[in-house]
PDB file of C-alpha atoms in Angstrom:
ATOM      1  CA  ASN A 102     -21.693 -16.665  20.653  1.00  0.00           C
ATOM      2  CA  PRO A 103     -25.297 -16.857  21.816  1.00  0.00           C
ATOM      3  CA  ASN A 104     -24.800 -14.050  24.328  1.00  0.00           C
ATOM      4  CA  THR A 105     -23.790 -11.454  21.733  1.00  0.00           C
ATOM      5  CA  GLY A 106     -25.460 -12.789  18.601  1.00  0.00           C
ATOM      6  CA  ASP A 107     -22.109 -13.154  16.831  1.00  0.00           C
ATOM      7  CA  PHE A 108     -21.186 -16.123  14.655  1.00  0.00           C
ATOM      8  CA  ASP A 109     -17.434 -16.732  14.340  1.00  0.00           C
ATOM      9  CA  PRO A 110     -16.605 -19.064  11.412  1.00  0.00           C
ATOM     10  CA  ALA A 111     -13.057 -19.579  12.712  1.00  0.00           C
ATOM     11  CA  ALA A 112     -14.352 -20.855  16.045  1.00  0.00           C
ATOM     12  CA  ALA A 113     -17.108 -22.907  14.408  1.00  0.00           C
ATOM     13  CA  SER A 114     -14.768 -24.782  11.997  1.00  0.00           C
ATOM     14  CA  VAL A 115     -15.810 -26.243   8.636  1.00  0.00           C
ATOM     15  CA  GLY A 116     -19.426 -27.359   8.146  1.00  0.00           C
ATOM     16  CA  GLN A 117     -23.019 -26.169   8.045  1.00  0.00           C
ATOM     17  CA  PHE A 118     -24.624 -24.423  10.986  1.00  0.00           C
ATOM     18  CA  ASN A 119     -28.258 -23.526  11.663  1.00  0.00           C
ATOM     19  CA  LEU A 120     -28.522 -19.991  12.943  1.00  0.00           C
ATOM     20  CA  ILE A 121     -31.703 -18.983  14.692  1.00  0.00           C
ATOM     21  CA  TYR A 122     -32.479 -15.344  15.230  1.00  0.00           C
ATOM     22  CA  SER A 123     -35.178 -14.418  17.701  1.00  0.00           C
ATOM     23  CA  TYR A 124     -36.483 -10.888  18.112  1.00  0.00           C
ATOM     24  CA  THR A 125     -38.796  -9.751  20.862  1.00  0.00           C
ATOM     25  CA  ASN A 126     -40.287  -6.283  20.598  1.00  0.00           C
ATOM     26  CA  ALA A 127     -41.274  -4.007  23.469  1.00  0.00           C
ATOM     27  CA  GLN A 128     -44.798  -5.489  23.522  1.00  0.00           C
ATOM     28  CA  GLY A 129     -43.454  -9.028  24.007  1.00  0.00           C
ATOM     29  CA  CYS A 130     -44.191 -10.245  20.495  1.00  0.00           C
ATOM     30  CA  VAL A 131     -41.594 -12.735  19.226  1.00  0.00           C
ATOM     31  CA  SER A 132     -40.421 -13.313  15.690  1.00  0.00           C
ATOM     32  CA  ARG A 133     -37.891 -15.929  14.599  1.00  0.00           C
ATOM     33  CA  ASP A 134     -35.888 -16.533  11.481  1.00  0.00           C
ATOM     34  CA  THR A 135     -33.515 -19.352  10.607  1.00  0.00           C
ATOM     35  CA  ALA A 136     -30.581 -19.345   8.226  1.00  0.00           C
ATOM     36  CA  VAL A 137     -27.944 -21.915   7.345  1.00  0.00           C
ATOM     37  CA  ALA A 138     -24.345 -20.723   7.448  1.00  0.00           C
ATOM     38  CA  THR A 139     -21.802 -22.781   5.549  1.00  0.00           C
ATOM     39  CA  VAL A 140     -18.163 -22.490   6.588  1.00  0.00           C
ATOM     40  CA  ASN A 141     -15.774 -23.663   3.861  1.00  0.00           C
ATOM     41  CA  ASN A 142     -12.130 -24.706   3.976  1.00  0.00           C
ATOM     42  CA  ILE A 143      -9.365 -22.153   3.560  1.00  0.00           C
ATOM     43  CA  PRO A 144      -7.045 -23.493   0.856  1.00  0.00           C
ATOM     44  CA  ASP A 145      -3.424 -24.331   1.507  1.00  0.00           C
ATOM     45  CA  ALA A 146      -0.975 -21.897  -0.091  1.00  0.00           C
ATOM     46  CA  ALA A 147       2.715 -22.572  -0.640  1.00  0.00           C
ATOM     47  CA  ALA A 148       4.808 -20.101  -2.641  1.00  0.00           C
ATOM     48  CA  GLY A 149       7.896 -22.312  -2.459  1.00  0.00           C
ATOM     49  CA  SER A 150      11.282 -21.819  -0.852  1.00  0.00           C
ATOM     50  CA  ASP A 151      13.299 -18.621  -1.001  1.00  0.00           C
ATOM     51  CA  VAL A 152      15.662 -18.652  -4.001  1.00  0.00           C
ATOM     52  CA  HIS A 153      18.677 -16.858  -5.450  1.00  0.00           C
ATOM     53  CA  VAL A 154      19.071 -15.753  -9.059  1.00  0.00           C
ATOM     54  CA  CYS A 155      21.928 -13.993 -10.809  1.00  0.00           C
ATOM     55  CA  LEU A 156      21.216 -10.482 -12.084  1.00  0.00           C
ATOM     56  CA  GLY A 157      19.976 -10.679 -15.663  1.00  0.00           C
ATOM     57  CA  HIS A 158      18.684 -14.238 -15.311  1.00  0.00           C
ATOM     58  CA  SER A 159      15.192 -15.630 -14.731  1.00  0.00           C
ATOM     59  CA  ILE A 160      13.746 -18.241 -12.430  1.00  0.00           C
ATOM     60  CA  GLN A 161      10.436 -20.069 -12.549  1.00  0.00           C
ATOM     61  CA  LEU A 162       8.354 -19.839  -9.388  1.00  0.00           C
ATOM     62  CA  ASN A 163       6.067 -22.736  -8.530  1.00  0.00           C
ATOM     63  CA  ALA A 164       3.215 -22.231  -6.085  1.00  0.00           C
ATOM     64  CA  SER A 165       0.932 -24.992  -4.936  1.00  0.00           C
ATOM     65  CA  GLY A 166      -2.188 -25.134  -2.857  1.00  0.00           C
ATOM     66  CA  GLY A 167      -5.759 -26.251  -2.545  1.00  0.00           C
ATOM     67  CA  GLY A 168      -7.229 -23.613  -4.808  1.00  0.00           C
ATOM     68  CA  ASN A 169      -8.081 -23.164  -8.435  1.00  0.00           C
ATOM     69  CA  THR A 170      -6.836 -19.596  -8.969  1.00  0.00           C
ATOM     70  CA  PHE A 171      -3.483 -18.013  -8.246  1.00  0.00           C
ATOM     71  CA  SER A 172      -2.586 -14.342  -8.057  1.00  0.00           C
ATOM     72  CA  TRP A 173       0.999 -13.083  -7.600  1.00  0.00           C
ATOM     73  CA  SER A 174       2.087  -9.683  -6.378  1.00  0.00           C
ATOM     74  CA  PRO A 175       3.862  -7.507  -7.028  1.00  0.00           C
ATOM     75  CA  ALA A 176       3.468  -7.981 -10.768  1.00  0.00           C
ATOM     76  CA  THR A 177       6.879  -6.392 -11.306  1.00  0.00           C
ATOM     77  CA  ASP A 178       9.168  -8.591 -13.413  1.00  0.00           C
ATOM     78  CA  LEU A 179       6.700 -11.527 -13.624  1.00  0.00           C
ATOM     79  CA  ASP A 180       5.640 -12.891 -17.013  1.00  0.00           C
ATOM     80  CA  ASN A 181       2.136 -13.831 -15.769  1.00  0.00           C
ATOM     81  CA  THR A 182       0.533 -13.062 -12.394  1.00  0.00           C
ATOM     82  CA  THR A 183      -2.466 -15.409 -12.717  1.00  0.00           C
ATOM     83  CA  ILE A 184      -0.775 -18.812 -12.988  1.00  0.00           C
ATOM     84  CA  ASN A 185       0.888 -20.946 -10.340  1.00  0.00           C
ATOM     85  CA  ASN A 186       4.294 -20.971 -12.067  1.00  0.00           C
ATOM     86  CA  PRO A 187       5.266 -17.567 -13.475  1.00  0.00           C
ATOM     87  CA  VAL A 188       8.780 -16.731 -14.599  1.00  0.00           C
ATOM     88  CA  ALA A 189      10.400 -14.029 -12.455  1.00  0.00           C
ATOM     89  CA  SER A 190      13.169 -11.774 -13.807  1.00  0.00           C
ATOM     90  CA  PRO A 191      13.734  -9.300 -10.973  1.00  0.00           C
ATOM     91  CA  VAL A 192      16.541  -6.757 -11.050  1.00  0.00           C
ATOM     92  CA  VAL A 193      16.484  -6.269  -7.261  1.00  0.00           C
ATOM     93  CA  THR A 194      15.715  -8.638  -4.401  1.00  0.00           C
ATOM     94  CA  THR A 195      11.918  -8.992  -4.288  1.00  0.00           C
ATOM     95  CA  THR A 196       9.379 -10.615  -1.984  1.00  0.00           C
ATOM     96  CA  TYR A 197       6.615 -12.202  -4.065  1.00  0.00           C
ATOM     97  CA  THR A 198       3.277 -13.136  -2.474  1.00  0.00           C
ATOM     98  CA  VAL A 199       0.871 -15.622  -3.997  1.00  0.00           C
ATOM     99  CA  THR A 200      -2.827 -15.644  -3.120  1.00  0.00           C
ATOM    100  CA  VAL A 201      -4.504 -19.013  -3.673  1.00  0.00           C
ATOM    101  CA  THR A 202      -8.313 -18.948  -3.955  1.00  0.00           C
ATOM    102  CA  ASN A 203     -10.627 -21.966  -4.000  1.00  0.00           C
ATOM    103  CA  ASN A 204     -13.993 -22.312  -5.725  1.00  0.00           C
ATOM    104  CA  PHE A 205     -15.792 -21.102  -2.558  1.00  0.00           C
ATOM    105  CA  GLY A 206     -13.951 -17.763  -2.718  1.00  0.00           C
ATOM    106  CA  CYS A 207     -11.827 -18.562   0.338  1.00  0.00           C
ATOM    107  CA  ASP A 208      -8.184 -17.547   0.008  1.00  0.00           C
ATOM    108  CA  ASN A 209      -4.820 -17.921   1.651  1.00  0.00           C
ATOM    109  CA  GLN A 210      -1.387 -16.382   1.041  1.00  0.00           C
ATOM    110  CA  ASP A 211       2.270 -17.313   1.194  1.00  0.00           C
ATOM    111  CA  SER A 212       5.440 -15.475   0.213  1.00  0.00           C
ATOM    112  CA  LEU A 213       8.949 -16.162  -0.958  1.00  0.00           C
ATOM    113  CA  ILE A 214      12.013 -13.992  -1.447  1.00  0.00           C
ATOM    114  CA  VAL A 215      13.914 -13.960  -4.731  1.00  0.00           C
ATOM    115  CA  THR A 216      17.374 -12.660  -3.886  1.00  0.00           C
ATOM    116  CA  VAL A 217      19.182 -11.101  -6.840  1.00  0.00           C
ATOM    117  CA  ASP A 218      22.913 -11.760  -6.726  1.00  0.00           C
ATOM    118  CA  PRO A 219      25.423  -9.711  -8.717  1.00  0.00           C
ATOM    119  CA  VAL A 220      27.129 -11.416 -11.613  1.00  0.00           C
ATOM    120  CA  PRO A 221      30.863 -11.686 -10.959  1.00  0.00           C
ATOM    121  CA  THR A 222      33.249 -10.218 -13.508  1.00  0.00           C
ATOM    122  CA  ALA A 223      35.715 -12.761 -14.851  1.00  0.00           C
ATOM    123  CA  VAL A 224      39.141 -11.288 -15.556  1.00  0.00           C
ATOM    124  CA  PHE A 225      41.885 -13.584 -16.842  1.00  0.00           C
ATOM    125  CA  THR A 226      45.241 -12.536 -18.281  1.00  0.00           C
ATOM    126  CA  THR A 227      48.105 -14.450 -19.860  1.00  0.00           C
ATOM    127  CA  GLY A 228      51.692 -13.639 -20.563  1.00  0.00           C
ATOM    128  CA  ASN A 229      53.415 -13.676 -23.927  1.00  0.00           C
ATOM    129  CA  GLU A 230      54.655 -17.268 -24.119  1.00  0.00           C
ATOM    130  CA  CYS A 231      56.661 -19.263 -26.651  1.00  0.00           C
ATOM    131  CA  ASP A 232      55.516 -22.500 -28.238  1.00  0.00           C
ATOM    132  CA  GLY A 233      56.206 -25.389 -25.898  1.00  0.00           C
ATOM    133  CA  ASP A 234      56.487 -23.207 -22.807  1.00  0.00           C
ATOM    134  CA  ALA A 235      54.143 -23.414 -19.850  1.00  0.00           C
ATOM    135  CA  VAL A 236      51.403 -20.808 -20.140  1.00  0.00           C
ATOM    136  CA  SER A 237      50.407 -18.991 -16.959  1.00  0.00           C
ATOM    137  CA  PHE A 238      46.898 -17.647 -16.521  1.00  0.00           C
ATOM    138  CA  THR A 239      46.201 -15.108 -13.817  1.00  0.00           C
ATOM    139  CA  ASN A 240      42.696 -14.854 -12.392  1.00  0.00           C
ATOM    140  CA  SER A 241      42.002 -11.346 -11.069  1.00  0.00           C
ATOM    141  CA  SER A 242      38.256 -11.850 -10.881  1.00  0.00           C
ATOM    142  CA  MET A 243      37.984 -11.346  -7.146  1.00  0.00           C
ATOM    143  CA  SER A 244      39.929  -9.531  -4.487  1.00  0.00           C
ATOM    144  CA  GLN A 245      42.384 -12.427  -4.471  1.00  0.00           C
ATOM    145  CA  THR A 246      44.579 -13.414  -7.393  1.00  0.00           C
ATOM    146  CA  PHE A 247      44.861 -17.040  -8.447  1.00  0.00           C
ATOM    147  CA  THR A 248      47.373 -18.418 -10.922  1.00  0.00           C
ATOM    148  CA  LEU A 249      46.894 -21.563 -12.975  1.00  0.00           C
ATOM    149  CA  SER A 250      49.662 -23.023 -15.116  1.00  0.00           C
ATOM    150  CA  LEU A 251      48.860 -25.360 -17.992  1.00  0.00           C
ATOM    151  CA  VAL A 252      51.309 -27.270 -20.197  1.00  0.00           C
ATOM    152  CA  ARG A 253      50.310 -28.232 -23.738  1.00  0.00           C
ATOM    153  CA  GLY A 254      50.774 -31.950 -24.102  1.00  0.00           C
TER     154      GLY A 254
END
């Protein structure tokens, strides 16, 4: 903005810009200086889609983007925070954020949520059956009870 002396890289977009600074003192003497400002691209950052994992299991995250370094946070339950594809083993639902940085030092972020689902408890019971009889299995794993009958052939 020539009226305020501010240079806004976001408004200028990517490229090189000649900046000229003029200073006039109280006596009317003028001094000028020129500098070149380079505005670089902000890299793309994609953490990936939100995912679900069963408690006690792991899942590999896979970030992508236009940078050459990756940094994940929080570091909690990640095997490596400085690669694009760490393995996450959270014990509670966690939002992970990846920061992708390019070789110009410009960075961008994206996040994903790893939802931790409880592991169901499997409970099956059978009766005391005789050889050749149909064997009934009762599934009491959930709030409903299911029965499956199998016959040995």
